């Protein structure tokens, strides 16, 4: 059975766009990801390379795409092999690949070392992903050496090497309608998973059961797979109580206690695209006073960030809006002492909020959870200014932040993490809160695609009663 890759025309159009950026005599070589052994005969679940997938839609391992500036594409892939297919599963094979993927030619991956020097002959520039595939540079060297060996026959060898991620990162930064559709669906699944975990927490506690972080992690996984997600987009964080103050905590075996908050940062990957949601909720379904105060402050800061997210704004604008609200709230709630820290402006300038909010508000989201794409505005390249960081004293080079454009997708994820300290009211100790949504930039604002799970405290409480 030969299956055409769904949406093959979309991948073909992307290849053509990349080809048009390679310059005369340019050839791009893009491998997919290697398989990785976990131990002995057991591999980690296979995940294709995002750049390769972006250009092919092809998910088998041991595959390479070669593309030249004229738009001619060659795919190298695993050959048909009945015995291997009995053990490992169906392979498309080169014969079927041409029609299924819409490439011009296809060959067995065993042909790569033979054909690559031929494909590089009389070309000018070889493009490949720099510093991402172990050993790739060495292989490119060998192919170039093979071309050089034929220079005395009048063959020309490429003189330039360039990083193919550079044009691809820019292409990937703007998500087309198909990508946005997949991301909306991934987000909807993840939202359901968060609701399921919230409801399970309250239900188990009501029943007097011993709830552990892994119980909630299991609910997330159930919902992801139930709706066709291939895997979590990243290792889920399920952090009960004080664990929420550990930014990269993993779901473990800690007890989920009545009266404490739970922070879940989890999102599924669907058809190659990530979702990334964080919700913080009371384990038993009812916020305490101090929990609610801090929660509402983080939520207000997120509202401000959402309002600042629109085409034409800068990437840094949502972060700046967040920090402003958090700084004011930290002063108002007494987490920062007004007589010591002064005004909101002082708190921002001296970064006095940093012990409570030490990460950025956003990152690009796409095929990778921290997706590719420069955070610096390309049209302002070379414009720099410097400042001294008030906390570290280091000199920081500022470059103009990226201007947001329609179709960019970013997270909006403010938080507050309160560790015990003498000058912090004890009622807030060990509370960690983050609220994270995924936003598609639109002309007048942004579309939050993760609001299938609510963020308003009373709405979370209502769904946890159900
Ligand atoms: N889940 C990873 C992040 O929020 O950046
Ligand atoms: Mn995130
Ligand atoms: Mn996250």
mmCIF file of C-alpha atoms in Angstrom, residues 36-44:
data_model
loop_
_atom_site.group_PDB
_atom_site.id
_atom_site.type_symbol
_atom_site.label_atom_id
_atom_site.label_comp_id
_atom_site.label_asym_id
_atom_site.label_seq_id
_atom_site.Cartn_x
_atom_site.Cartn_y
_atom_site.Cartn_z
ATOM 1 C CA UNK A 36 18.445 6.841 19.621
ATOM 2 C CA UNK A 37 19.090 3.755 21.711
ATOM 3 C CA UNK A 38 17.653 3.810 25.223
ATOM 4 C CA UNK A 39 19.445 0.648 26.203
ATOM 5 C CA UNK A 40 20.330 -2.603 24.442
ATOM 6 C CA UNK A 41 17.554 -3.397 21.924
ATOM 7 C CA UNK A 42 15.240 -0.655 23.099
ATOM 8 C CA UNK A 43 15.098 2.747 21.395
ATOM 9 C CA UNK A 44 13.618 6.031 22.604
#
